[in-house]
Short mmCIF file of C-alpha atoms in Angstrom, two decimals:
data_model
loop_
_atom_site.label_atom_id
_atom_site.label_comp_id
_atom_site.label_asym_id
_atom_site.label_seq_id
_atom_site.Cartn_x
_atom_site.Cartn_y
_atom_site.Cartn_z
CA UNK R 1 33.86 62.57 91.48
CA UNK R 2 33.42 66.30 92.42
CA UNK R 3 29.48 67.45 92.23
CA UNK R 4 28.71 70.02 89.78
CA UNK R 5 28.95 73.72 91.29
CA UNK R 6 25.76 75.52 90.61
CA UNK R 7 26.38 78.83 90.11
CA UNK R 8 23.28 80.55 88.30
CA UNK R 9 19.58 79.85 87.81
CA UNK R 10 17.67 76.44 87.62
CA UNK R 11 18.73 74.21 85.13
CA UNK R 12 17.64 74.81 81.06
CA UNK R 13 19.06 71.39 80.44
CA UNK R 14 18.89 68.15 82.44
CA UNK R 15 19.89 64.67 81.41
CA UNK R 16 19.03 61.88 83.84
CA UNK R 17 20.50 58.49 83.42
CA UNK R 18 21.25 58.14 79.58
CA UNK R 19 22.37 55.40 78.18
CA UNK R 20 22.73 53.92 74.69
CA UNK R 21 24.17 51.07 72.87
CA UNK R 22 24.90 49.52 69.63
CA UNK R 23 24.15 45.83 69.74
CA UNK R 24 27.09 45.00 72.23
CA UNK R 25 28.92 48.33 71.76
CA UNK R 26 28.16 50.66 74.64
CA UNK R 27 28.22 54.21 73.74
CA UNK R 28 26.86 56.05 76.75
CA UNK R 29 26.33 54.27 80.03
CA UNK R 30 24.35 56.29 82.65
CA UNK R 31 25.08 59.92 81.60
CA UNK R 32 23.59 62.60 83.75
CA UNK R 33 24.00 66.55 83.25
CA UNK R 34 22.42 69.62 84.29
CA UNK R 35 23.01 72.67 82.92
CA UNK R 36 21.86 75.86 84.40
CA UNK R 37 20.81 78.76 83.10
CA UNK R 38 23.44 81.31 81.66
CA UNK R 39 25.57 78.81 81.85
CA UNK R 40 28.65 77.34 79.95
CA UNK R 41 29.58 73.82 80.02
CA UNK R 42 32.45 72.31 78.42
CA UNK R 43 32.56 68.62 77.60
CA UNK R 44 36.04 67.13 76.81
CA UNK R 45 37.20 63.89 76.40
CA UNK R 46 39.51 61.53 73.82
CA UNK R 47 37.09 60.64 71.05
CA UNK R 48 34.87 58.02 71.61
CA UNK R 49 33.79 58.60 74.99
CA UNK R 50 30.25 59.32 74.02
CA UNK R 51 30.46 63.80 74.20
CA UNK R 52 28.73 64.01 70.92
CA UNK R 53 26.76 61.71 71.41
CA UNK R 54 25.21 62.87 74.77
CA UNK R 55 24.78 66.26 72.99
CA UNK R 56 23.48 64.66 69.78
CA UNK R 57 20.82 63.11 72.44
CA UNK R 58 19.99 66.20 73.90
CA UNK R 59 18.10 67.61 70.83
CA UNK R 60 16.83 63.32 69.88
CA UNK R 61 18.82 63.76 66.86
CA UNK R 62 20.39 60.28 68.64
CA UNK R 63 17.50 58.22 70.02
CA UNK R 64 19.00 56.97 73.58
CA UNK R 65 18.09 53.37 74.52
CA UNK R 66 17.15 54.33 77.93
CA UNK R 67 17.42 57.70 80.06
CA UNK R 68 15.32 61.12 80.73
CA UNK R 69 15.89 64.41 78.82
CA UNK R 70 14.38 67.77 79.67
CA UNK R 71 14.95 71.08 78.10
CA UNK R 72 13.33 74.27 79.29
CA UNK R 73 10.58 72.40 80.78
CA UNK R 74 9.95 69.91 77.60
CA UNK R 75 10.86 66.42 78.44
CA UNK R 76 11.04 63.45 76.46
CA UNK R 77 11.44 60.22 77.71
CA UNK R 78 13.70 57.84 76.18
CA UNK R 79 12.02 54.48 76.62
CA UNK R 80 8.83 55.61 74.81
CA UNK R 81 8.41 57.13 71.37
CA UNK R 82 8.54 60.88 71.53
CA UNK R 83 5.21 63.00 71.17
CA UNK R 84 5.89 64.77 68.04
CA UNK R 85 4.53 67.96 69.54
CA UNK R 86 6.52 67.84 72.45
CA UNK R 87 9.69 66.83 70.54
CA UNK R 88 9.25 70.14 68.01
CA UNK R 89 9.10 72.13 71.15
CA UNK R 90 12.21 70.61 72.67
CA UNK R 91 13.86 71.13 69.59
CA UNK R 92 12.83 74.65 69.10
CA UNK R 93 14.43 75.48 72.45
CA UNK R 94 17.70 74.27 71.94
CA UNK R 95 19.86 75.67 68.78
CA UNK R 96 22.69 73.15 67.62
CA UNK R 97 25.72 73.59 65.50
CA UNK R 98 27.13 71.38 63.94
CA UNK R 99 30.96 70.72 62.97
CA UNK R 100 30.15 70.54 59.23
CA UNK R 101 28.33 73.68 60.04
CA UNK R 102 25.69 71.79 57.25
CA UNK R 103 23.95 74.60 55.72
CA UNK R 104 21.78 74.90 52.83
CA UNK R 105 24.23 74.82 49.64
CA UNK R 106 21.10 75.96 47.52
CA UNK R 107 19.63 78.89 49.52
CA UNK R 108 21.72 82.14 50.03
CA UNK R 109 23.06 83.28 53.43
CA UNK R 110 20.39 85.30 54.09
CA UNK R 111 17.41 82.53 53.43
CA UNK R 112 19.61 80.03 55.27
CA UNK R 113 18.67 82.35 58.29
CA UNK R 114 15.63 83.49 57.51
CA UNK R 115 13.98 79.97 56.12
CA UNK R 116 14.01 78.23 59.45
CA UNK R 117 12.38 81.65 61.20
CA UNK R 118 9.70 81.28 58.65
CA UNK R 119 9.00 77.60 59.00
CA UNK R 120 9.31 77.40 62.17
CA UNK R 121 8.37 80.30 64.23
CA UNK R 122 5.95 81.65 61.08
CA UNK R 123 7.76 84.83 60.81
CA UNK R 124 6.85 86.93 57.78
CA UNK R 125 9.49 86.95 55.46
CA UNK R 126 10.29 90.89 55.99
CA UNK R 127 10.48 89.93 59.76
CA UNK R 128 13.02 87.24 59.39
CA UNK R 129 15.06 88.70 57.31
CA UNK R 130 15.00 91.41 59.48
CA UNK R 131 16.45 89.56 62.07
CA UNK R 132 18.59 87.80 60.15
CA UNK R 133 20.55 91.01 58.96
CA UNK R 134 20.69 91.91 62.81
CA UNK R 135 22.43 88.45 63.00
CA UNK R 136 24.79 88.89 60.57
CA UNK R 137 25.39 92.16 61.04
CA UNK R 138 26.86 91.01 64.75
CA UNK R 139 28.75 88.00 63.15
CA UNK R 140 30.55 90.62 60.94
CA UNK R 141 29.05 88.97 58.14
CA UNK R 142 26.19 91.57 56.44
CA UNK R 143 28.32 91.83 52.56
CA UNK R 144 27.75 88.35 52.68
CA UNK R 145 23.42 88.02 52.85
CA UNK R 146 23.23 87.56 48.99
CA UNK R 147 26.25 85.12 48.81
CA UNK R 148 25.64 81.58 48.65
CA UNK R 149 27.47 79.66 51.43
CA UNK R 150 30.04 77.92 49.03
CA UNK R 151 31.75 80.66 48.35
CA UNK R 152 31.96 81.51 52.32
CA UNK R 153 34.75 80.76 54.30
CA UNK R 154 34.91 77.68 57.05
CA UNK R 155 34.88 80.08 59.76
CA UNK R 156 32.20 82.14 58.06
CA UNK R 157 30.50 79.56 57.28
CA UNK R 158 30.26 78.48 60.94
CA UNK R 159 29.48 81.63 62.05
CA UNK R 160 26.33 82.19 59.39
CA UNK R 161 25.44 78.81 61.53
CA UNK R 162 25.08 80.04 64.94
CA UNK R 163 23.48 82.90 63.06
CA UNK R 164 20.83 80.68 61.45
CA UNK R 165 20.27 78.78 65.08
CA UNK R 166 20.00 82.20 67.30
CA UNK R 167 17.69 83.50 64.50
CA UNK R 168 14.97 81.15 66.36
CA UNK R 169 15.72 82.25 70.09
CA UNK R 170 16.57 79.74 71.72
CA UNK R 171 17.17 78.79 75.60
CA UNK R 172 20.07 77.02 75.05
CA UNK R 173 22.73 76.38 72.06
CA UNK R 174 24.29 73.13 71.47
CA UNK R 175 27.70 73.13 70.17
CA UNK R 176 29.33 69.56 68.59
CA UNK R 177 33.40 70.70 68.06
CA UNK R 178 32.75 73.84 66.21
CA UNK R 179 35.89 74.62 65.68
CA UNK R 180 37.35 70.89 64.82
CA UNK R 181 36.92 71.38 61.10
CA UNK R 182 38.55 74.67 61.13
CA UNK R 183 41.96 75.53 60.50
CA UNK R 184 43.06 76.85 64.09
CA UNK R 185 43.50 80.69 62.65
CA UNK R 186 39.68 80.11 61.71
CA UNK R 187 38.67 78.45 64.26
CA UNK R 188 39.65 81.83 66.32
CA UNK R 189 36.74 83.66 64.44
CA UNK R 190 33.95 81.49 65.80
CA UNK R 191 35.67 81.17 69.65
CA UNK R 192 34.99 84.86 69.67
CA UNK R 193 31.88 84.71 68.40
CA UNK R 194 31.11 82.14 71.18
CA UNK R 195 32.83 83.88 73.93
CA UNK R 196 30.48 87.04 73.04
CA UNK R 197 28.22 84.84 73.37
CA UNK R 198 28.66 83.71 76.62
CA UNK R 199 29.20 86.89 77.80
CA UNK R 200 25.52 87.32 76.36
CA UNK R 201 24.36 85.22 79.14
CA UNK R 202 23.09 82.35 76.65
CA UNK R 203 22.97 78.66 77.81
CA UNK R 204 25.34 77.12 76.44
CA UNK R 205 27.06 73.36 76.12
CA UNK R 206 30.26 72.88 73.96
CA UNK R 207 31.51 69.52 72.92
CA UNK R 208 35.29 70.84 71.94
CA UNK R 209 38.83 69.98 72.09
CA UNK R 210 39.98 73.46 72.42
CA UNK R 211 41.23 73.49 75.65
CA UNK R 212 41.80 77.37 76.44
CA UNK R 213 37.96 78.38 75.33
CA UNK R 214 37.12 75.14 78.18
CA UNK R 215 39.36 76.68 80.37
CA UNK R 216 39.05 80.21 79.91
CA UNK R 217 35.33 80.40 79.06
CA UNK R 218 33.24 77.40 80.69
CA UNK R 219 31.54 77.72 84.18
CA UNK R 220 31.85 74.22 83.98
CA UNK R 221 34.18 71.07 82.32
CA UNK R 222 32.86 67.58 82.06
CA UNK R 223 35.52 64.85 81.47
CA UNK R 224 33.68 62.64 79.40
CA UNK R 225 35.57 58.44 78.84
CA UNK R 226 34.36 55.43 77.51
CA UNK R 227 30.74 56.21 77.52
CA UNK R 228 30.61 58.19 81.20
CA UNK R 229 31.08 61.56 82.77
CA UNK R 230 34.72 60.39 85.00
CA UNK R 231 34.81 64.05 86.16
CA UNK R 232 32.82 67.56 86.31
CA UNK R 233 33.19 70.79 88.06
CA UNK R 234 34.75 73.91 88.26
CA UNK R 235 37.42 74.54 85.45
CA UNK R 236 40.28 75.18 86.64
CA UNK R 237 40.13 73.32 89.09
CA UNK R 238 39.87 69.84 86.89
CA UNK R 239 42.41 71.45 84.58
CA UNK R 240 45.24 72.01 87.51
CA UNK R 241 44.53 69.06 89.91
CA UNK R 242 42.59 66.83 87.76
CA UNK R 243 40.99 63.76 90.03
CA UNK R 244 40.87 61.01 87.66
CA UNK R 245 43.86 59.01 86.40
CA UNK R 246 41.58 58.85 83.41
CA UNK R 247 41.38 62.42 82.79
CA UNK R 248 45.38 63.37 83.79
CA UNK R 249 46.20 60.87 80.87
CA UNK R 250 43.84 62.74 78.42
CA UNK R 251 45.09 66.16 79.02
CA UNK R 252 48.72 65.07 79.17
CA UNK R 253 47.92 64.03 75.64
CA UNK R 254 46.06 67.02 74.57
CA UNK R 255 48.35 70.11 76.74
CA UNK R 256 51.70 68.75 76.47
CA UNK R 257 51.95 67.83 72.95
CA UNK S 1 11.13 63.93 -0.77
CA UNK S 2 8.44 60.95 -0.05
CA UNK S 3 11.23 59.21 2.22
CA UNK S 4 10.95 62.48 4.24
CA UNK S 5 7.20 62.73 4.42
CA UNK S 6 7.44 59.42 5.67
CA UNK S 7 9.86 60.42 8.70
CA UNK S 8 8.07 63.65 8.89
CA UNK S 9 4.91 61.41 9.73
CA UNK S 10 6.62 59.41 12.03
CA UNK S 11 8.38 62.31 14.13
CA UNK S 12 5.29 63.32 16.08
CA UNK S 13 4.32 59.75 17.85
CA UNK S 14 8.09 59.47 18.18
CA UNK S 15 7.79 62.29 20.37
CA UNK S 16 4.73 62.07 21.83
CA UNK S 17 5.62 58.21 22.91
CA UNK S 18 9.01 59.47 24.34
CA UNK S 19 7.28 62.54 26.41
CA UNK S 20 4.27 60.45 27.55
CA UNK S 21 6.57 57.66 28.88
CA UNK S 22 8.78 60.06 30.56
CA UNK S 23 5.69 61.57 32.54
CA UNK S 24 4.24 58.56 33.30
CA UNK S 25 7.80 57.11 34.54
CA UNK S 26 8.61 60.29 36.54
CA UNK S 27 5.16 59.96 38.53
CA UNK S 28 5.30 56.14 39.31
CA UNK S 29 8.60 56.50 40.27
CA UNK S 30 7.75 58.51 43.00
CA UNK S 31 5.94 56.10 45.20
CA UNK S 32 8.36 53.18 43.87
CA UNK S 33 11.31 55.55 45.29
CA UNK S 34 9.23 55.63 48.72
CA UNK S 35 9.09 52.13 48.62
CA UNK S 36 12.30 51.36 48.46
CA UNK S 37 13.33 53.63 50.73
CA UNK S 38 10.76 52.22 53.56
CA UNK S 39 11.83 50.71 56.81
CA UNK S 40 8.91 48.36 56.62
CA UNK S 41 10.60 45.43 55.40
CA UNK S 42 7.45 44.18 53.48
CA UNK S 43 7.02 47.18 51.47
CA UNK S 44 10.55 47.59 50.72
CA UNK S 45 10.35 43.86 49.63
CA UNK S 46 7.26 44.10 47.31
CA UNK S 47 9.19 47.74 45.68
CA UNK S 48 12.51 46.14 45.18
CA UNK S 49 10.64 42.83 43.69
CA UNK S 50 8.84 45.18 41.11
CA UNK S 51 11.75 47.19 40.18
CA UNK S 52 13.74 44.02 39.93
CA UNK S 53 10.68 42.66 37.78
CA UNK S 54 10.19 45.54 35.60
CA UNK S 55 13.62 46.01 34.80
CA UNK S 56 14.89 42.52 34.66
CA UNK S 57 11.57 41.86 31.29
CA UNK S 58 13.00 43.46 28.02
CA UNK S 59 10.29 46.03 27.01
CA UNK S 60 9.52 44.80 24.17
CA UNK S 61 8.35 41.92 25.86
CA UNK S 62 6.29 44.43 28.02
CA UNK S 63 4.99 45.31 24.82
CA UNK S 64 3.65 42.76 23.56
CA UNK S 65 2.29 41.57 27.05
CA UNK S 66 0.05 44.69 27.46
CA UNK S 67 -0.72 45.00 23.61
CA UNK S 68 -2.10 41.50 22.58
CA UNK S 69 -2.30 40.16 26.30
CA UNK S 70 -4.56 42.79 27.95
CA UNK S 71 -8.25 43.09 28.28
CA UNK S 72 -10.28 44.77 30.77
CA UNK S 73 -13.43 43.42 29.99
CA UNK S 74 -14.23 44.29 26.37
CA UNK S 75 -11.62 47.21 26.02
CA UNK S 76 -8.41 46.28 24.63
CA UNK S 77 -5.51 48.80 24.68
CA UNK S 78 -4.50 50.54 21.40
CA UNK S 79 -0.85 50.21 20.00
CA UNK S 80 -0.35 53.29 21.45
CA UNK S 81 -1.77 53.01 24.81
CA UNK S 82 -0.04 49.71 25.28
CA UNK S 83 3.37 51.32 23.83
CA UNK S 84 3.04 54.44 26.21
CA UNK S 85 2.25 52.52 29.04
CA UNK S 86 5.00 49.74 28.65
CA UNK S 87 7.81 52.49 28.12
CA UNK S 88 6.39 54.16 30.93
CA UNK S 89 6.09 51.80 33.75
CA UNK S 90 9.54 50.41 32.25
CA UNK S 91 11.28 53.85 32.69
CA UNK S 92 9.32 54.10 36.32
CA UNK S 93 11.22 51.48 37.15
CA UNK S 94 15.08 53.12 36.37
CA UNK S 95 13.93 56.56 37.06
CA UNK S 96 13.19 55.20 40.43
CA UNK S 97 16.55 53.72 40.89
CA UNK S 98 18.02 57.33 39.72
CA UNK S 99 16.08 59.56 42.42
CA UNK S 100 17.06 57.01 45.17
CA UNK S 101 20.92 57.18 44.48
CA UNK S 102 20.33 60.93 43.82
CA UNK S 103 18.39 61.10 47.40
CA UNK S 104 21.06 58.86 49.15
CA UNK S 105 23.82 61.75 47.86
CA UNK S 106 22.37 64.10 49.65
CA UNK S 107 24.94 64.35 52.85
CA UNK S 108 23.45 63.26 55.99
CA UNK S 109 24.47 66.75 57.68
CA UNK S 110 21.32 68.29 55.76
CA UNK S 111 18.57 66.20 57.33
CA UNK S 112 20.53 66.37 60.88
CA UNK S 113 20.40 70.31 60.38
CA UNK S 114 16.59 70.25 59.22
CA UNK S 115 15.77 68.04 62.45
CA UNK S 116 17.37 70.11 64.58
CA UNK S 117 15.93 73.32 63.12
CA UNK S 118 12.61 71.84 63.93
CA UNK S 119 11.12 72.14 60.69
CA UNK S 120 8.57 69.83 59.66
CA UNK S 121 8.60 66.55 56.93
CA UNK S 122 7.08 68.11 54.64
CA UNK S 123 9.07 71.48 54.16
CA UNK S 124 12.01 68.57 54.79
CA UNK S 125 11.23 66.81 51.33
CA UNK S 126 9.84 70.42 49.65
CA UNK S 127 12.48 73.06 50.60
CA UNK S 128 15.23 71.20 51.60
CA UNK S 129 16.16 67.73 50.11
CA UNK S 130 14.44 67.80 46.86
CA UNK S 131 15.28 70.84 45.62
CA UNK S 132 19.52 69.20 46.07
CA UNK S 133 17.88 65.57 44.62
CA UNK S 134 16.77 67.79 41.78
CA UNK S 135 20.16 69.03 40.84
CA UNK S 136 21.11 65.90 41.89
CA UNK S 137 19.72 64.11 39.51
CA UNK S 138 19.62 66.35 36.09
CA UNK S 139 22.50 64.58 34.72
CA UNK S 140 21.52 61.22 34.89
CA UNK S 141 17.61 62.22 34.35
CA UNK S 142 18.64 63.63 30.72
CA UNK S 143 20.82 60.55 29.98
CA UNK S 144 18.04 58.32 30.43
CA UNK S 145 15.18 60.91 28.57
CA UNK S 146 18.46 60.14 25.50
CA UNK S 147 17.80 56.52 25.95
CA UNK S 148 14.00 56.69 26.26
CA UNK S 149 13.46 58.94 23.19
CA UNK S 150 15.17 55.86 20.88
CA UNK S 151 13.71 53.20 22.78
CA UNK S 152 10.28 54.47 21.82
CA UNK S 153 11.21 53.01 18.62
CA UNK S 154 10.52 49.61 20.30
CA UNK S 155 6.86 50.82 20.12
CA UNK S 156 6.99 49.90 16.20
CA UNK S 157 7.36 46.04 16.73
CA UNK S 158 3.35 46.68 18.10
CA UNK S 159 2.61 48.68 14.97
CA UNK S 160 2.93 52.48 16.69
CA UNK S 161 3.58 54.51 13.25
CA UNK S 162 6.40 56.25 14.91
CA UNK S 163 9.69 56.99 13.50
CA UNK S 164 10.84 53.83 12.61
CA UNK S 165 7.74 52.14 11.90
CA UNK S 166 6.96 54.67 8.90
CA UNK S 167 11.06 54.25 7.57
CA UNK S 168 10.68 50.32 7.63
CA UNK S 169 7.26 50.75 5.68
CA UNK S 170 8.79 53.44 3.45
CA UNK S 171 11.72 51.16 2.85
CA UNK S 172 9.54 47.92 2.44
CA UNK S 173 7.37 50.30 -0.24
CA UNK S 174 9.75 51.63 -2.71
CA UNK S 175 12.49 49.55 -2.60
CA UNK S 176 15.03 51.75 -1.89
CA UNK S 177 16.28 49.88 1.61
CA UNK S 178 18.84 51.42 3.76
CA UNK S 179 18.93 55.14 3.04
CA UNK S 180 15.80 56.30 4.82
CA UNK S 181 17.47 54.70 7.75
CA UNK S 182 19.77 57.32 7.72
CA UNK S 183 17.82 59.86 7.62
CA UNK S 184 15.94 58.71 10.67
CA UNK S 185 19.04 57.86 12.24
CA UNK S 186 20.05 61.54 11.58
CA UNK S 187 16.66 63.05 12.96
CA UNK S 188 17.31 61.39 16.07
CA UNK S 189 20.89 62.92 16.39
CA UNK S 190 18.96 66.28 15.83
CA UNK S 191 16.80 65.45 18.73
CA UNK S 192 18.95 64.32 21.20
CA UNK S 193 21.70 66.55 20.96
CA UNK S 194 19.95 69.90 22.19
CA UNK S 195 18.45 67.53 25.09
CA UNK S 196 21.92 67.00 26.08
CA UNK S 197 23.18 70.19 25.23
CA UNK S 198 20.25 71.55 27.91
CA UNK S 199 21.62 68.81 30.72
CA UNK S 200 24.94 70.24 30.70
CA UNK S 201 24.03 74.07 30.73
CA UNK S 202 21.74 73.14 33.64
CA UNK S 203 23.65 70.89 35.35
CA UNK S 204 26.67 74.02 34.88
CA UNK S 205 24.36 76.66 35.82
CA UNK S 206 23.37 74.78 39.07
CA UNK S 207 26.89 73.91 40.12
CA UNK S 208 27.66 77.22 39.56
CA UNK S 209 25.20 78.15 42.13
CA UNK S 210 25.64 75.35 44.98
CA UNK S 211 29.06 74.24 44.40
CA UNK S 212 30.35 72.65 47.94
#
């Protein structure tokens, strides 16, 4: 296993020793992760192997049998039940998106957005919607504020979103295959809006089986298989040469179909 | 013209029974809808046992149990009490069974989303989940308002003068049996077909609005 190359910052997100199980089906077995700051990790792996579910810990919307999470200084330990305080703040720092992009089919775009700002971070309504606009404004998406999100498109949808969890600052955003419910000319839309992203300097880490944006974009790739990281480091590197017989198997499957 | 005095007596407690029974269901549904919905497996046990109870009794039965078997202390209830309160807790019991499947349609993706957004239970249940139950459940809500506003009929076997209490006396009276039947069978149609009439511009209107 090659260690992960730090290349920026102390870490925004760090995962010691998760594991989780089923009754006798293991789904994660000792998974640990550090992400540092401005960083981009990929996680990639044949399905199953536990990526969204290590993300899906991250933010406790998976309780983990056993294991240590910390996000920007907030950590929750899995073994005991969470301090709802502390869990609100961990959540507040990390925005997720989902890959049924699950928005609110009875609010418009724009209250989608500004709602959680309001709730959450007790913006005044004039404020978030403020911000909101400047959201969608820079998702391309400001004729579509007064639209409810039905009658958006996939990619729009997903994009309104990230919109809706960058309305609430946060350190790091949580991606679960963003794209995997998108037809691939859709699915371009939101890669862009994630590589800007990046490019942003925002924390991010992207469970995803697009292969170029883990190539291309990520500081960092983590082979995820049955329940454990088999592999992490630099990009290319895994991508030409990978280690693991594991991981040449998966992306002969996935780059030489 | 007396046959329609008679009905015309009747119509209010017809309506008053049916409206009183809905509120009454719609509010003790609510905690019966918590209870089965509980992770405590006692309470869950005790909420399913008094659905299963309240349902599985014909109301008429319920009737007659609160009208001539109650008494709390010296006060007895009146026909009316005991016919309001039967219908109600009765229609608690299905109305409770209607928000649940209404609640458990909601897609998993929109509590995952509230979680993660951080915001709290309450604005959860409030801005989130009921407000989609709601729409949810207007439909099946009106269909059973339908049902309950001829059921309260079943209040006249305890002597409510309601609808058909006041036809069966009319027709007992003057002989004239089965026509004022009719005529209170068509005063019913009148009723119920704006209610469902309503349910389906709503439940348009709405889908108009969310539509997945």
């Amino acid at each position: 296993m090659i260690e992960p190359t730090i290349r920026t910052g102390t870490p925004v997100v760090q995962v010691k020793n998760l594991a989780k199980a089923y009754g006798s089906n293991v789904v994660l077995r000792d998974v640990s992760l550090s992400v540092p700051e401005g960083s981009v990790t990929a996680m990639i792996g044949p399905s199953g192997a536990g990526k969204s579910t290590v993300l899906r810990c991250m933010n406790l919307l998976e309780q983990p049998d056993s294991g240590e999470i910390e996000i920007d200084g907030h950590r929750i330990n899995a073994g005991r039940k969470p301090n709802p305080k502390n869990l609100a703040a961990l959540r507040r720092s990390a925005g997720m998106v989902f890959q049924h992009f699950n928005l609110f089919p009875h609010m418009t775009v724009l209250k989608n957005i500004s709602l959680p700002q309001e709730r959450v971070l007790g913006r005044s309504r004039d404020e978030a919607n403020e911000k909101s606009m400047e959201l969608l404004k820079r998702m391309g998406l400001a004729d579509k504020a007064d639209q409810y999100p039905s009658r958006c498109s996939g990619g729009q949808q997903q994009r309104i979103a990230i919109a809706r969890a960058l309305a609430l600052g946060p350190r790091v955003m949580l991606f679960d295959e963003p794209t995997s419910a998108l037809d691939p000319e859709v699915g371009v839309e939101v890669l862009e809006v994630m590589k800007e992203l990046a490019c942003t300097g925002m924390t991010m880490v992207v469970v995803t089986h697009e292969m170029a944006f883990a190539g291309n974009v990520a500081d960092e790739l983590v082979v995820m298989a049955d329940g454990g990281i088999i592999e992490k480091g630099e990009p290319g590197q895994i991508l030409q040469d990978p280690q693991h017989e594991r991981t040449r198997r998966f992306l002969r499957a996935v780059l030489e179909r | 013209m007396e046959m329609l005095r008679a009905i015309a007596i009747g119509l209010p407690l017809t309506v008053l029974v049916t409206i009183l029974a809905l509120m009454i269901g719609t509010v003790v549904a609510l905690p019966i809808v918590a209870g089965l919905r509980s992770r405590n497996r006692l309470v869950w046990l005790m909420s399913r046992g008094l659905v299963d109870l309240l349902r599985g009794i014909p109301p008429v039965v319920w009737l007659f149990i609160l009208y001539y078997g109650v008494s709390i202390g010296a006060i007895r209830l009146t026909a009316l009490q005991a016919g309001v309160l039967g219908l109600g807790v009765v229609a608690a019991a299905y109305l409770a069974e209607i928000f649940r499947g209404a609640i458990s349609s909601i897609p998993k993706g929109q509590w995952e989303a509230s979680s993660a957004l951080g915001f709290h239970r309450a604005t959860v249940w409030s801005l989130i989940i009921g407000p989609q139950t709601a729409r949810a459940v207007v439909p099946a809500y009106t269909t059973f308002a339908i049902g309950l506003l001829k059921d309260s009929s079943i209040a006249s076997s305890i002597g409510v003068a309601e609808i058909v209490f006041m036809s069966s006396q009319y027709a007992r009276q003057s002989g004239e049996g089965i026509m004022v039947f009719f005529v209170a069978a068509g005063v019913y149609i009148l009723l119920s077909v704006p209610l469902g009439l309503l349910s389906r511009h709503l439940d348009i209107k709405m889908r108009k609005a969310v539509a997945r």
